[in-house]
Coordinates of C-alpha atoms in Angstrom, one line a residue:
X1 CA -11.4 -1.1 -41.2
X2 CA -10.6 0.6 -37.7
X3 CA -9.1 3.8 -37.2
X4 CA -7.2 4.2 -34.0
X5 CA -6.5 7.9 -32.5
X6 CA -4.3 8.6 -29.4
X7 CA -2.1 11.2 -27.7
X8 CA -1.8 14.4 -30.2
X9 CA -4.1 13.1 -32.6
X10 CA -6.7 13.2 -29.9
X11 CA -6.3 16.4 -28.1
X12 CA -4.3 18.9 -30.5
X13 CA -6.2 18.6 -33.7
X14 CA -7.2 22.1 -34.6
X15 CA -11.1 22.5 -34.6
X16 CA -11.6 19.8 -31.7
X17 CA -11.1 22.4 -28.9
X18 CA -9.4 19.8 -27.3
X19 CA -12.0 17.4 -27.2
X20 CA -10.9 13.9 -28.3
X21 CA -14.2 12.6 -29.7
X22 CA -14.5 15.8 -31.8
X23 CA -11.7 14.3 -34.0
X24 CA -14.0 11.5 -35.2
X25 CA -16.0 14.1 -37.2
X26 CA -12.8 14.9 -39.1
X27 CA -12.1 11.4 -40.5
X28 CA -12.4 10.1 -44.0
X29 CA -16.2 8.8 -44.6
X30 CA -17.7 10.8 -41.8
X31 CA -19.9 14.0 -42.4
X32 CA -22.6 15.8 -40.5
X33 CA -26.3 16.9 -41.3
X34 CA -25.5 20.5 -40.5
X35 CA -22.3 22.4 -40.0
X36 CA -21.3 22.4 -36.3
X37 CA -23.6 19.4 -35.3
X38 CA -21.3 16.9 -33.5
X39 CA -23.5 13.8 -34.6
X40 CA -21.4 12.0 -37.3
X41 CA -22.9 10.8 -40.3
X42 CA -20.6 7.6 -41.2
X43 CA -20.9 6.6 -44.9
X44 CA -24.3 8.1 -45.5
X45 CA -25.7 6.0 -42.4
X46 CA -28.4 7.6 -40.2
X47 CA -26.7 9.2 -36.9
X48 CA -28.7 6.8 -34.9
X49 CA -27.3 3.7 -36.3
X50 CA -23.8 4.6 -35.3
X51 CA -23.2 2.9 -31.9
X52 CA -21.0 5.1 -29.4
X53 CA -19.4 3.3 -26.4
X54 CA -16.8 4.1 -23.5
X55 CA -14.6 1.2 -23.3
X56 CA -17.2 -1.1 -24.2
X57 CA -20.4 0.6 -22.2
X58 CA -22.9 1.6 -24.5
X59 CA -24.3 5.4 -24.0
X60 CA -27.2 6.9 -25.5
X61 CA -25.5 10.2 -26.6
X62 CA -21.7 11.3 -27.1
X63 CA -22.1 15.3 -27.1
X64 CA -23.6 17.7 -24.8
X65 CA -26.4 19.7 -26.5
X66 CA -25.6 18.0 -29.8
X67 CA -22.9 20.5 -30.7
X68 CA -20.7 20.9 -27.7
X69 CA -18.1 19.2 -25.7
X70 CA -18.3 15.2 -25.2
X71 CA -19.7 13.8 -22.3
X72 CA -16.5 12.4 -21.0
X73 CA -13.5 14.5 -19.5
X74 CA -10.8 14.5 -22.0
X75 CA -8.2 13.2 -19.7
X76 CA -10.5 10.2 -18.9
X77 CA -9.8 8.7 -22.6
X78 CA -6.7 7.2 -23.9
X79 CA -7.6 5.8 -27.3
X80 CA -10.3 6.1 -29.6
X81 CA -11.1 3.1 -31.9
X82 CA -13.5 4.2 -34.8
X83 CA -14.8 1.6 -37.0
X84 CA -16.9 3.2 -40.3
X85 CA -18.2 -0.3 -41.2
X86 CA -17.9 -3.8 -40.7
X87 CA -17.1 -3.4 -36.7
X88 CA -16.3 -6.7 -34.6
X89 CA -19.5 -8.9 -33.8
X90 CA -18.9 -7.9 -30.2
X91 CA -20.4 -4.6 -30.7
X92 CA -23.7 -6.1 -31.8
X93 CA -26.4 -4.7 -33.8
X94 CA -25.1 -1.6 -35.4
X95 CA -25.5 -0.9 -38.9
X96 CA -23.4 2.4 -39.1
X97 CA -20.0 3.1 -37.5
X98 CA -18.7 2.5 -34.0
X99 CA -16.8 4.9 -31.5
X100 CA -15.3 3.3 -28.7
X101 CA -13.4 5.6 -26.4
X102 CA -10.7 3.5 -24.5
X103 CA -10.4 4.7 -20.5
X104 CA -6.5 5.5 -20.0
X105 CA -4.8 3.1 -17.8
X106 CA -4.6 4.1 -14.3
X107 CA -1.0 5.8 -13.2
X108 CA 0.2 4.0 -10.1
X109 CA 3.2 6.1 -9.0
X110 CA 1.6 8.9 -7.3
X111 CA -1.2 11.5 -6.9
X112 CA -2.1 13.3 -10.0
X113 CA -4.4 16.1 -10.9
X114 CA -5.6 18.6 -13.3
X115 CA -8.1 21.2 -14.1
X116 CA -9.1 24.0 -16.5
X117 CA -11.4 26.6 -16.8
X118 CA -12.7 28.2 -19.9
X119 CA -15.9 30.5 -20.9
X120 CA -18.3 27.7 -21.2
X121 CA -17.2 25.1 -18.3
X122 CA -14.7 24.0 -15.8
X123 CA -13.4 20.3 -15.4
X124 CA -11.2 18.4 -13.0
X125 CA -9.4 15.0 -12.8
X126 CA -8.0 13.2 -9.8
X127 CA -6.2 10.0 -9.9
X128 CA -4.3 8.4 -6.8
X129 CA -3.2 4.9 -5.7
X130 CA -4.7 3.7 -2.5
X131 CA -3.0 1.3 -0.5
X132 CA -0.1 0.6 -2.4
X133 CA -0.1 -0.1 -6.2
X134 CA -2.8 -2.6 -6.0
X135 CA -5.7 -0.2 -6.1
X136 CA -6.3 2.9 -8.0
X137 CA -9.3 5.7 -7.9
X138 CA -9.9 8.0 -10.6
X139 CA -12.5 10.9 -10.5
X140 CA -13.3 13.4 -13.0
X141 CA -16.2 15.9 -14.1
X142 CA -17.1 19.0 -15.7
X143 CA -19.8 21.7 -15.1
X144 CA -20.9 24.4 -17.3
X145 CA -22.0 27.8 -16.4
X146 CA -23.5 28.9 -19.8
X147 CA -27.1 29.6 -18.4
X148 CA -25.6 32.0 -15.5
X149 CA -23.5 33.8 -18.3
X150 CA -26.4 34.0 -20.6
X151 CA -28.7 35.1 -18.1
X152 CA -26.1 38.1 -17.3
X153 CA -25.7 39.1 -20.9
X154 CA -29.5 39.1 -21.2
X155 CA -29.9 41.5 -18.0
X156 CA -27.2 43.7 -19.2
X157 CA -28.6 44.0 -22.8
X158 CA -32.3 43.7 -22.5
X159 CA -34.7 47.1 -22.2
X160 CA -37.4 44.4 -20.9
X161 CA -37.5 43.3 -17.2
X162 CA -39.4 40.2 -18.1
X163 CA -37.6 39.2 -20.9
X164 CA -37.2 35.5 -21.6
X165 CA -33.6 34.1 -20.4
X166 CA -32.4 31.1 -22.2
X167 CA -31.1 28.0 -19.9
X168 CA -28.2 26.1 -21.6
X169 CA -26.6 23.8 -18.7
X170 CA -24.7 20.9 -18.6
X171 CA -22.6 18.4 -16.3
X172 CA -21.2 15.0 -16.6
X173 CA -19.1 12.9 -14.0
X174 CA -16.4 9.7 -14.5
X175 CA -15.5 7.6 -11.9
X176 CA -13.2 4.4 -11.7
X177 CA -11.8 1.9 -9.2
X178 CA -9.5 -0.8 -10.2
X179 CA -7.8 -3.4 -8.1
X180 CA -5.4 -6.0 -9.2
X181 CA -6.2 -9.5 -7.9
X182 CA -3.1 -11.7 -6.8
X183 CA -3.9 -14.2 -9.2
X184 CA -3.0 -11.5 -12.0
X185 CA -6.9 -10.9 -12.6
X186 CA -8.4 -7.2 -12.5
X187 CA -11.6 -6.0 -10.9
X188 CA -12.8 -2.8 -12.0
X189 CA -15.8 -0.6 -11.3
X190 CA -16.7 2.3 -13.6
X191 CA -19.4 4.9 -13.3
X192 CA -20.2 7.6 -15.5
X193 CA -23.1 10.0 -16.4
X194 CA -23.9 13.3 -17.9
X195 CA -27.0 15.6 -17.9
X196 CA -28.1 18.2 -20.2
X197 CA -30.9 21.1 -19.5
X198 CA -32.1 23.7 -22.1
X199 CA -35.1 25.8 -22.0
X200 CA -36.2 29.3 -21.1
X201 CA -37.5 31.5 -18.0
X202 CA -39.0 34.6 -17.4
X203 CA -40.4 37.1 -14.6
X204 CA -43.6 37.6 -16.8
X205 CA -46.6 35.6 -14.7
X206 CA -48.1 34.7 -18.2
X207 CA -44.8 33.1 -19.4
X208 CA -44.7 29.2 -18.9
X209 CA -40.8 28.3 -18.2
X210 CA -39.9 25.3 -20.1
X211 CA -37.1 23.0 -20.0
X212 CA -35.9 19.8 -21.7
X213 CA -34.0 17.5 -19.9
X214 CA -31.6 14.4 -20.9
X215 CA -29.6 12.3 -18.6
X216 CA -28.1 9.1 -18.4
X217 CA -26.2 7.2 -15.8
X218 CA -24.0 3.9 -16.2
X219 CA -22.3 1.7 -13.5
X220 CA -20.2 -1.4 -14.5
X221 CA -18.4 -3.6 -12.8
X222 CA -16.0 -6.2 -14.8
X223 CA -13.8 -8.6 -14.1
X224 CA -10.5 -9.6 -16.1
X225 CA -8.7 -12.7 -16.2
X226 CA -5.7 -13.8 -18.4
X227 CA -6.0 -17.5 -19.3
X228 CA -2.9 -18.8 -21.5
X229 CA -2.8 -17.0 -24.7
X230 CA -6.1 -15.2 -24.2
X231 CA -8.4 -13.3 -21.9
X232 CA -11.6 -13.7 -20.1
X233 CA -13.6 -10.6 -19.6
X234 CA -17.2 -10.7 -17.7
X235 CA -19.1 -7.5 -16.7
X236 CA -22.4 -6.6 -15.0
X237 CA -23.8 -3.3 -16.3
X238 CA -26.7 -1.2 -15.1
X239 CA -28.0 1.9 -16.7
X240 CA -30.7 4.5 -16.5
X241 CA -31.8 7.1 -18.9
X242 CA -34.2 9.8 -19.2
X243 CA -35.8 12.4 -21.4
X244 CA -38.2 14.9 -20.1
X245 CA -40.2 18.1 -20.8
X246 CA -41.2 20.5 -17.6
X247 CA -43.3 23.7 -17.8
X248 CA -43.8 25.7 -14.9
X249 CA -46.3 29.0 -14.6
X250 CA -46.0 31.0 -11.6
X251 CA -43.5 28.4 -10.1
X252 CA -46.5 26.0 -10.2
X253 CA -46.0 22.6 -12.6
X254 CA -48.4 22.7 -15.4
X255 CA -46.9 20.0 -17.6
X256 CA -44.4 17.0 -16.9
X257 CA -43.7 14.5 -19.6
X258 CA -41.1 12.1 -18.8
X259 CA -39.4 9.1 -20.9
X260 CA -37.4 6.5 -18.7
X261 CA -35.5 3.5 -19.3
X262 CA -33.4 1.2 -17.1
X263 CA -31.4 -1.4 -18.3
X264 CA -29.4 -4.5 -16.7
X265 CA -26.7 -6.1 -18.8
X266 CA -24.4 -9.2 -18.3
X267 CA -22.0 -10.8 -20.5
X268 CA -19.1 -12.8 -20.6
X269 CA -16.3 -13.0 -23.4
X270 CA -13.0 -14.7 -24.2
X271 CA -10.5 -13.1 -26.6
X272 CA -7.2 -14.7 -27.7
X273 CA -4.7 -16.8 -30.0
X274 CA -6.1 -20.1 -31.0
X275 CA -2.8 -20.5 -33.0
X276 CA 0.1 -18.3 -34.0
X277 CA -1.9 -17.5 -37.3
X278 CA -5.5 -17.2 -35.8
X279 CA -7.0 -15.1 -33.5
X280 CA -10.6 -16.2 -31.6
X281 CA -13.2 -14.2 -30.1
X282 CA -16.2 -15.6 -28.7
X283 CA -18.8 -14.1 -26.1
X284 CA -22.3 -14.1 -24.5
X285 CA -24.6 -11.5 -23.4
X286 CA -28.0 -11.1 -21.7
X287 CA -29.7 -7.7 -21.7
X288 CA -33.0 -6.7 -19.7
X289 CA -34.8 -3.3 -20.5
X290 CA -37.8 -1.6 -18.8
X291 CA -39.2 1.8 -20.2
X292 CA -42.0 3.8 -18.7
X293 CA -43.6 6.8 -19.8
X294 CA -45.4 9.4 -17.5
X295 CA -47.4 12.4 -18.2
X296 CA -48.4 15.0 -15.8
X297 CA -50.8 18.0 -16.9
X298 CA -52.1 20.7 -14.6
X299 CA -53.8 18.9 -11.8
X300 CA -54.5 15.8 -13.8
X301 CA -52.5 13.1 -11.9
X302 CA -53.7 10.4 -14.2
X303 CA -53.4 10.0 -18.1
X304 CA -53.5 7.8 -20.6
X305 CA -49.6 7.9 -21.0
X306 CA -49.1 6.5 -17.3
X307 CA -49.9 3.3 -18.3
X308 CA -47.9 1.9 -21.2
X309 CA -44.9 0.3 -20.4
X310 CA -42.3 -1.6 -22.4
X311 CA -40.1 -4.5 -21.2
X312 CA -37.6 -6.2 -23.5
X313 CA -35.1 -9.0 -22.8
X314 CA -32.5 -9.5 -25.5
X315 CA -29.5 -12.6 -25.6
X316 CA -27.0 -12.7 -28.2
X317 CA -24.0 -14.8 -28.6
X318 CA -21.4 -14.4 -31.0
X319 CA -18.0 -15.8 -32.4
X320 CA -15.3 -14.7 -34.7
X321 CA -11.8 -15.8 -36.3
X322 CA -9.3 -13.8 -37.9

């Protein structure tokens, strides 16, 4: 089964705050472990068993802070496909649901821009053709000033000069350059990323300022070509994920733990009509991942966690007929 949401269904549903991806939480078969938590439990499966994608590009998390806005600007997404189970084989090794937000088609008529400001964050999107109608550039992003607002509230309401101030900051960005080739092919470069930081700081010299940081980056170069009754697609994706814990005392670093992962993925696929009654899809994917842990404690630059690394190469082929 597939549920596709578009237009008003994405941006005008009550309770979604205008965020397209939050509409998934209201669909049948979707629940959550804690009210307000934006990670879907699809048909009872673990949240980690559900795959999050942006136009086929897998991302590690979809919502800022787990409860906030999605990591993609609302106008950057045109349609969301949700598979509560039995997703197409091209999505690979997920036992739960699949959430895939399709990037909106570039508007080729003229320059477009939009922006908004609310109590939590500000965002903007700019889209323009370059050199005629063959090339289009789209840039969007959001930045949160929640931490600054919380700091001002603590200053106004706290009776102590050294009261800890919570830090809740996030940002994200998206970019796309798409070019139409003379042979009716399409070359597209997409970059997107997001970062979350939460913790607490204080002017007390004995207090250890602590932060947890999460971020990811994705860059994909994709080529699409129509051939007969089908379409070829080839892509190369680079990604970087990081999770870190930092502690400072008197502006000196006392602890720094980081988990980093890099990936390089190549894939090629064809999808089209074999006959008027049969649709066929085939594909191949090769992915290489490298992970590393690092730990810094006080003045000890070496530790047992600096050494372990993980390297993995995954390859898979698929075919499906309908």
